[in-house]
mmCIF file of C-alpha atoms and ligand atoms in Angstrom:
data_model
loop_
_atom_site.group_PDB
_atom_site.id
_atom_site.type_symbol
_atom_site.label_atom_id
_atom_site.label_comp_id
_atom_site.label_asym_id
_atom_site.label_seq_id
_atom_site.Cartn_x
_atom_site.Cartn_y
_atom_site.Cartn_z
ATOM 1 C CA UNK A 329 82.613 -25.316 1.377
ATOM 2 C CA UNK A 330 85.087 -22.416 1.509
ATOM 3 C CA UNK A 331 84.206 -19.009 2.858
ATOM 4 C CA UNK A 332 84.298 -17.512 -0.641
ATOM 5 C CA UNK A 333 81.513 -19.798 -1.742
ATOM 6 C CA UNK A 334 79.485 -19.114 1.390
ATOM 7 C CA UNK A 335 79.833 -15.413 0.795
ATOM 8 C CA UNK A 336 78.376 -15.659 -2.736
ATOM 9 C CA UNK A 337 75.633 -18.034 -1.668
ATOM 10 C CA UNK A 338 74.639 -15.775 1.230
ATOM 11 C CA UNK A 339 74.715 -12.753 -1.009
ATOM 12 C CA UNK A 340 72.529 -14.473 -3.645
ATOM 13 C CA UNK A 341 70.057 -15.428 -0.889
ATOM 14 C CA UNK A 342 69.992 -11.854 0.390
ATOM 15 C CA UNK A 343 69.441 -10.421 -3.085
ATOM 16 C CA UNK A 344 66.616 -12.894 -3.632
ATOM 17 C CA UNK A 345 64.966 -11.716 -0.388
ATOM 18 C CA UNK A 346 65.416 -8.058 -1.350
ATOM 19 C CA UNK A 347 63.801 -8.896 -4.663
ATOM 20 C CA UNK A 348 60.876 -10.366 -2.748
ATOM 21 C CA UNK A 349 60.424 -7.112 -0.829
ATOM 22 C CA UNK A 350 62.497 -7.569 2.327
ATOM 23 C CA UNK A 351 63.688 -4.137 3.482
ATOM 24 C CA UNK A 352 64.917 -4.640 7.052
ATOM 25 C CA UNK A 353 66.683 -7.319 9.038
ATOM 26 C CA UNK A 354 64.820 -7.663 12.310
ATOM 27 C CA UNK A 355 66.970 -10.182 14.155
ATOM 28 C CA UNK A 356 70.767 -10.416 14.404
ATOM 29 C CA UNK A 357 70.684 -14.153 13.737
ATOM 30 C CA UNK A 358 68.593 -15.746 10.972
ATOM 31 C CA UNK A 359 65.461 -17.595 12.061
ATOM 32 C CA UNK A 360 64.097 -20.473 10.041
ATOM 33 C CA UNK A 361 60.373 -20.149 10.689
ATOM 34 C CA UNK A 362 59.666 -23.445 8.884
ATOM 35 C CA UNK A 363 61.602 -25.150 11.647
ATOM 36 C CA UNK A 364 59.536 -23.694 14.484
ATOM 37 C CA UNK A 365 56.857 -25.592 16.362
ATOM 38 C CA UNK A 366 53.491 -24.595 15.038
ATOM 39 C CA UNK A 367 51.797 -22.039 17.281
ATOM 40 C CA UNK A 368 49.343 -23.737 19.596
ATOM 41 C CA UNK A 369 45.788 -23.217 18.421
ATOM 42 C CA UNK A 370 43.975 -21.141 21.006
ATOM 43 C CA UNK A 371 40.584 -22.598 21.862
ATOM 44 C CA UNK A 372 37.776 -20.188 21.005
ATOM 45 C CA UNK A 373 36.428 -18.480 24.120
ATOM 46 C CA UNK A 374 33.317 -20.209 25.381
ATOM 47 C CA UNK A 375 30.191 -18.315 24.387
ATOM 48 C CA UNK A 376 26.540 -18.728 25.240
ATOM 49 C CA UNK A 377 24.639 -20.591 22.496
ATOM 50 C CA UNK A 378 22.996 -17.959 20.246
ATOM 51 C CA UNK A 379 19.239 -18.300 19.981
ATOM 52 C CA UNK A 380 17.969 -18.040 16.389
ATOM 53 C CA UNK A 381 16.717 -14.512 15.628
ATOM 54 C CA UNK A 382 12.964 -14.316 16.034
ATOM 55 C CA UNK A 383 11.703 -12.227 13.097
ATOM 56 C CA UNK A 384 8.357 -10.691 14.052
ATOM 57 C CA UNK A 385 5.557 -11.545 11.641
ATOM 58 C CA UNK A 386 3.725 -8.394 10.643
ATOM 59 C CA UNK A 387 0.067 -8.769 9.766
ATOM 60 C CA UNK A 388 -0.846 -5.870 7.432
ATOM 61 C CA UNK A 389 -4.484 -6.053 8.549
ATOM 62 C CA UNK A 390 -3.528 -5.749 12.247
ATOM 63 C CA UNK A 391 -1.262 -2.789 11.471
ATOM 64 C CA UNK A 392 -4.042 -1.126 9.469
ATOM 65 C CA UNK A 393 -6.568 -1.752 12.235
ATOM 66 C CA UNK A 394 -4.322 -0.231 14.908
ATOM 67 C CA UNK A 395 -3.620 2.831 12.730
ATOM 68 C CA UNK A 396 -7.269 3.283 11.771
ATOM 69 C CA UNK A 397 -8.573 2.844 15.328
ATOM 70 C CA UNK A 398 -6.108 5.448 16.596
ATOM 71 C CA UNK A 399 -7.512 8.088 14.232
ATOM 72 C CA UNK A 400 -9.825 10.420 16.109
ATOM 73 C CA UNK A 401 -11.120 12.474 13.182
ATOM 74 C CA UNK A 402 -11.072 12.552 9.379
ATOM 75 C CA UNK A 403 -7.798 14.529 9.036
ATOM 76 C CA UNK A 404 -5.985 12.117 11.357
ATOM 77 C CA UNK A 405 -7.465 9.178 9.442
ATOM 78 C CA UNK A 406 -6.259 10.711 6.150
ATOM 79 C CA UNK A 407 -2.797 11.052 7.709
ATOM 80 C CA UNK A 408 -2.897 7.433 8.925
ATOM 81 C CA UNK A 409 -3.839 6.220 5.434
ATOM 82 C CA UNK A 410 -1.049 8.286 3.854
ATOM 83 C CA UNK A 411 1.461 6.846 6.352
ATOM 84 C CA UNK A 412 0.449 3.202 5.783
ATOM 85 C CA UNK A 413 3.283 1.427 3.968
ATOM 86 C CA UNK A 414 2.151 -2.191 3.715
ATOM 87 C CA UNK A 415 0.036 -2.005 0.569
ATOM 88 C CA UNK A 416 2.151 -2.594 -2.547
ATOM 89 C CA UNK A 417 -0.254 -0.557 -4.702
ATOM 90 C CA UNK A 418 0.964 2.581 -2.952
ATOM 91 C CA UNK A 419 4.422 2.234 -4.570
ATOM 92 C CA UNK A 420 3.165 3.113 -8.043
ATOM 93 C CA UNK A 421 0.788 5.918 -7.042
ATOM 94 C CA UNK A 422 1.438 9.646 -7.106
ATOM 95 C CA UNK A 423 -1.086 10.620 -4.462
ATOM 96 C CA UNK A 424 -3.227 9.105 -1.763
ATOM 97 C CA UNK A 425 -6.820 9.822 -2.761
ATOM 98 C CA UNK A 426 -8.737 10.077 0.484
ATOM 99 C CA UNK A 427 -12.114 11.726 -0.058
ATOM 100 C CA UNK A 428 -14.077 14.538 -1.617
ATOM 101 C CA UNK A 429 -17.388 16.235 -0.965
ATOM 102 C CA UNK A 430 -18.720 17.296 2.377
ATOM 103 C CA UNK A 431 -17.812 15.472 5.582
ATOM 104 C CA UNK A 432 -20.995 15.061 7.567
ATOM 105 C CA UNK A 433 -23.122 14.661 4.397
ATOM 106 C CA UNK A 434 -26.119 12.376 4.663
ATOM 107 C CA UNK A 435 -24.917 10.191 1.771
ATOM 108 C CA UNK A 436 -21.497 8.544 1.630
ATOM 109 C CA UNK A 437 -20.497 7.043 -1.713
ATOM 110 C CA UNK A 438 -17.842 4.322 -1.815
ATOM 111 C CA UNK A 439 -16.108 3.573 -5.112
ATOM 112 C CA UNK A 440 -13.331 1.169 -6.040
ATOM 113 C CA UNK A 441 -10.000 2.951 -6.551
ATOM 114 C CA UNK A 442 -8.583 6.064 -8.197
ATOM 115 C CA UNK A 443 -7.814 6.059 -11.900
ATOM 116 C CA UNK A 444 -5.236 8.178 -13.728
ATOM 117 C CA UNK A 445 -7.000 11.529 -13.317
ATOM 118 C CA UNK A 446 -7.808 10.904 -9.664
ATOM 119 C CA UNK A 447 -4.192 9.872 -9.008
ATOM 120 C CA UNK A 448 -3.004 13.148 -10.542
ATOM 121 C CA UNK A 449 -5.609 15.327 -8.805
ATOM 122 C CA UNK A 450 -5.572 13.536 -5.424
ATOM 123 C CA UNK A 451 -9.406 13.570 -5.507
ATOM 124 C CA UNK A 452 -11.824 10.693 -6.112
ATOM 125 C CA UNK A 453 -14.102 10.514 -9.161
ATOM 126 C CA UNK A 454 -12.783 13.407 -11.248
ATOM 127 C CA UNK A 455 -12.288 11.557 -14.569
ATOM 128 C CA UNK A 456 -14.982 10.385 -16.997
ATOM 129 C CA UNK A 457 -16.608 8.053 -14.474
ATOM 130 C CA UNK A 458 -16.576 10.901 -11.959
ATOM 131 C CA UNK A 459 -18.358 13.216 -14.370
ATOM 132 C CA UNK A 460 -20.915 10.497 -14.944
ATOM 133 C CA UNK A 461 -21.328 10.162 -11.174
ATOM 134 C CA UNK A 462 -21.846 13.925 -10.833
ATOM 135 C CA UNK A 463 -24.568 13.790 -13.529
ATOM 136 C CA UNK A 464 -26.282 10.869 -11.782
ATOM 137 C CA UNK A 465 -26.272 12.709 -8.451
ATOM 138 C CA UNK A 466 -27.447 15.973 -10.002
ATOM 139 C CA UNK A 467 -30.414 14.094 -11.499
ATOM 140 C CA UNK A 468 -31.783 13.677 -7.971
ATOM 141 C CA UNK A 469 -30.490 17.024 -6.750
ATOM 142 C CA UNK A 470 -27.451 15.701 -4.890
ATOM 143 C CA UNK A 471 -23.883 16.904 -5.298
ATOM 144 C CA UNK A 472 -20.495 16.912 -3.642
ATOM 145 C CA UNK A 473 -20.499 20.725 -3.538
ATOM 146 C CA UNK A 474 -24.253 21.134 -3.030
ATOM 147 C CA UNK A 475 -25.121 24.359 -1.206
ATOM 148 C CA UNK A 476 -27.777 22.598 0.868
ATOM 149 C CA UNK A 477 -26.063 20.390 3.443
ATOM 150 C CA UNK A 478 -29.011 17.950 3.277
ATOM 151 C CA UNK A 479 -28.319 17.315 -0.420
ATOM 152 C CA UNK A 480 -24.555 17.004 -0.129
ATOM 153 C CA UNK A 481 -22.567 13.807 -0.607
ATOM 154 C CA UNK A 482 -19.221 12.596 0.689
ATOM 155 C CA UNK A 483 -17.151 10.357 -1.593
ATOM 156 C CA UNK A 484 -14.339 7.877 -0.998
ATOM 157 C CA UNK A 485 -12.909 4.633 -2.418
ATOM 158 C CA UNK A 486 -11.971 1.243 -0.998
ATOM 159 C CA UNK A 487 -8.416 1.740 -2.243
ATOM 160 C CA UNK A 488 -6.804 5.173 -1.801
ATOM 161 C CA UNK A 489 -4.049 4.530 -4.381
ATOM 162 C CA UNK A 490 -4.299 3.947 -8.110
ATOM 163 C CA UNK A 491 -3.615 0.274 -8.883
ATOM 164 C CA UNK A 492 -1.153 -0.400 -11.728
ATOM 165 C CA UNK A 493 -2.946 -0.397 -15.102
ATOM 166 C CA UNK A 494 -6.188 0.267 -13.202
ATOM 167 C CA UNK A 495 -6.440 -3.397 -12.211
ATOM 168 C CA UNK A 496 -8.977 -4.418 -9.595
ATOM 169 C CA UNK A 497 -7.485 -4.580 -6.075
ATOM 170 C CA UNK A 498 -7.123 -8.200 -4.947
ATOM 171 C CA UNK A 499 -8.673 -9.747 -1.825
ATOM 172 C CA UNK A 500 -5.558 -9.204 0.362
ATOM 173 C CA UNK A 501 -5.285 -5.565 -0.684
ATOM 174 C CA UNK A 502 -8.962 -5.000 0.022
ATOM 175 C CA UNK A 503 -8.633 -6.715 3.423
ATOM 176 C CA UNK A 504 -5.733 -4.494 4.504
ATOM 177 C CA UNK A 505 -7.537 -1.290 3.535
ATOM 178 C CA UNK A 506 -10.866 -2.349 5.065
ATOM 179 C CA UNK A 507 -10.100 -1.170 8.641
ATOM 180 C CA UNK A 508 -9.442 2.308 7.220
ATOM 181 C CA UNK A 509 -12.699 2.239 5.258
ATOM 182 C CA UNK A 510 -14.741 1.104 8.259
ATOM 183 C CA UNK A 511 -13.186 3.827 10.405
ATOM 184 C CA UNK A 512 -13.846 6.303 7.587
ATOM 185 C CA UNK A 513 -17.539 5.396 7.667
ATOM 186 C CA UNK A 514 -17.623 5.681 11.467
ATOM 187 C CA UNK A 515 -15.996 9.127 11.464
ATOM 188 C CA UNK A 516 -17.951 10.524 8.486
ATOM 189 C CA UNK A 517 -21.112 9.067 10.048
ATOM 190 C CA UNK A 518 -23.441 9.275 7.019
ATOM 191 C CA UNK A 519 -27.113 8.305 7.160
ATOM 192 C CA UNK A 520 -26.915 6.252 3.962
ATOM 193 C CA UNK A 521 -24.065 4.438 2.210
ATOM 194 C CA UNK A 522 -23.992 3.846 -1.549
ATOM 195 C CA UNK A 523 -21.618 1.184 -2.885
ATOM 196 C CA UNK A 524 -20.529 1.746 -6.481
ATOM 197 C CA UNK A 525 -19.745 -1.579 -8.184
ATOM 198 C CA UNK A 526 -18.256 -4.878 -7.079
ATOM 199 C CA UNK A 527 -15.169 -3.847 -5.124
ATOM 200 C CA UNK A 528 -16.933 -1.953 -2.307
ATOM 201 C CA UNK A 529 -19.535 -4.759 -2.158
ATOM 202 C CA UNK A 530 -16.723 -7.279 -1.769
ATOM 203 C CA UNK A 531 -15.076 -5.112 0.915
ATOM 204 C CA UNK A 532 -18.113 -4.192 3.003
ATOM 205 C CA UNK A 533 -20.664 -6.944 2.268
ATOM 206 C CA UNK A 534 -18.228 -9.779 1.582
ATOM 207 C CA UNK A 535 -20.158 -10.405 -1.641
ATOM 208 C CA UNK A 536 -19.634 -9.886 -5.362
ATOM 209 C CA UNK A 537 -22.127 -9.920 -8.194
ATOM 210 C CA UNK A 538 -23.326 -6.343 -8.561
ATOM 211 C CA UNK A 539 -25.977 -7.358 -11.114
ATOM 212 C CA UNK A 540 -27.732 -9.298 -8.353
ATOM 213 C CA UNK A 541 -26.839 -7.004 -5.446
ATOM 214 C CA UNK A 542 -27.742 -3.648 -7.018
ATOM 215 C CA UNK A 543 -30.972 -2.029 -5.977
ATOM 216 C CA UNK A 544 -31.343 -4.229 -2.854
ATOM 217 C CA UNK A 545 -31.085 -2.292 0.372
ATOM 218 C CA UNK A 546 -28.829 -3.854 2.942
ATOM 219 C CA UNK A 547 -26.815 -2.671 5.971
ATOM 220 C CA UNK A 548 -23.217 -1.665 6.542
ATOM 221 C CA UNK A 549 -21.987 -0.573 9.986
ATOM 222 C CA UNK A 550 -25.638 -0.460 11.076
ATOM 223 C CA UNK A 551 -26.569 2.010 8.320
ATOM 224 C CA UNK A 552 -28.822 1.506 5.289
ATOM 225 C CA UNK A 553 -26.715 0.737 2.274
ATOM 226 C CA UNK A 554 -27.540 0.592 -1.430
ATOM 227 C CA UNK A 555 -25.304 -1.192 -3.955
ATOM 228 C CA UNK A 556 -25.454 0.346 -7.449
ATOM 229 C CA UNK A 557 -23.786 -0.100 -10.805
ATOM 230 C CA UNK A 558 -20.454 1.729 -11.023
ATOM 231 C CA UNK A 559 -20.625 4.849 -13.249
ATOM 232 C CA UNK A 560 -17.740 3.469 -15.371
ATOM 233 C CA UNK A 561 -19.885 0.395 -16.059
ATOM 234 C CA UNK A 562 -22.764 2.650 -17.108
ATOM 235 C CA UNK A 563 -20.467 4.421 -19.578
ATOM 236 C CA UNK A 564 -19.755 1.064 -21.235
ATOM 237 C CA UNK A 565 -23.274 -0.378 -20.890
ATOM 238 C CA UNK A 566 -25.767 2.370 -21.527
ATOM 239 C CA UNK A 567 -28.687 -0.068 -21.268
ATOM 240 C CA UNK A 568 -27.913 -0.464 -17.552
ATOM 241 C CA UNK A 569 -28.682 3.226 -16.961
ATOM 242 C CA UNK A 570 -32.309 2.216 -16.645
ATOM 243 C CA UNK A 571 -31.608 0.185 -13.482
ATOM 244 C CA UNK A 572 -29.259 2.904 -12.236
ATOM 245 C CA UNK A 573 -32.090 5.427 -12.545
ATOM 246 C CA UNK A 574 -34.389 3.134 -10.567
ATOM 247 C CA UNK A 575 -31.736 2.936 -7.832
ATOM 248 C CA UNK A 576 -31.223 6.707 -7.773
ATOM 249 C CA UNK A 577 -34.964 7.208 -7.342
ATOM 250 C CA UNK A 578 -34.980 4.680 -4.485
ATOM 251 C CA UNK A 579 -32.105 6.604 -2.863
ATOM 252 C CA UNK A 580 -33.992 9.862 -3.232
ATOM 253 C CA UNK A 581 -37.129 8.393 -1.664
ATOM 254 C CA UNK A 582 -35.083 7.088 1.261
ATOM 255 C CA UNK A 583 -33.551 10.533 1.781
ATOM 256 C CA UNK A 584 -37.012 12.064 2.011
ATOM 257 C CA UNK A 585 -38.285 9.648 4.632
HETATM 258 N N1 URA B 887 -13.518 4.864 -10.157
HETATM 259 C C1 URA B 887 -13.619 4.710 -8.830
HETATM 260 O O1 URA B 887 -14.111 3.703 -8.351
HETATM 261 N N2 URA B 887 -13.151 5.672 -8.048
HETATM 262 C C2 URA B 887 -12.604 6.785 -8.518
HETATM 263 O O2 URA B 887 -12.183 7.613 -7.726
HETATM 264 C C3 URA B 887 -12.523 6.924 -9.908
HETATM 265 C C4 URA B 887 -12.978 5.964 -10.712
#
């Protein structure tokens, strides 16, 4: 091959490289990298075997119990409830509904869960069922804002957040809120507990069937406890007001003894 040919071949090769993006010649002599020995593969540095990550299992009931037991008074319990993040129902609620009425009242009423009005107001029993409850209490001279401390009531719910579509809280949700409710009872220290409807009976008595349970005195946390029909049930079933009146009278008698 004459030098003329070599010149044009070299030039074509150079132009091809420039076209590919080559901008600088690094070495004086060309280096065919395809002809080099492959670089020896460096062994990976020896490392200690990695133990699989142990993901701690969180029990929502244990977390609730620790938070509830650490609360020394009602405001710190309300703060502990508001800070509890393991109940899914909380996600859809506007407010934590903790309690209403007078702490230290002789009667503590436990309902199920806030509805729409309670969620908005951040207070339990302020909607239609709440007005019904106020009328029932007034019939035996009790009230959440009663001027006589002896006739005052204190009101809370098993569930402090409004469940989606007002569904009933399920057994797991009730179980995780129960330590807060038990602590609530201990700190409010009422003389008598009234359970409104099935959900508080399920939570505190481990039983459902309010039609059978209502009107029968039992005990919760060592205190006399009376299950009653829920006021919302009475709004739908006016015939049941008769039994509710019997239960209110029994409550009133108990308060006078
Ligand atoms: N029903 C309940 O059980 N609680 C409320 O606060 C309102 C309605």
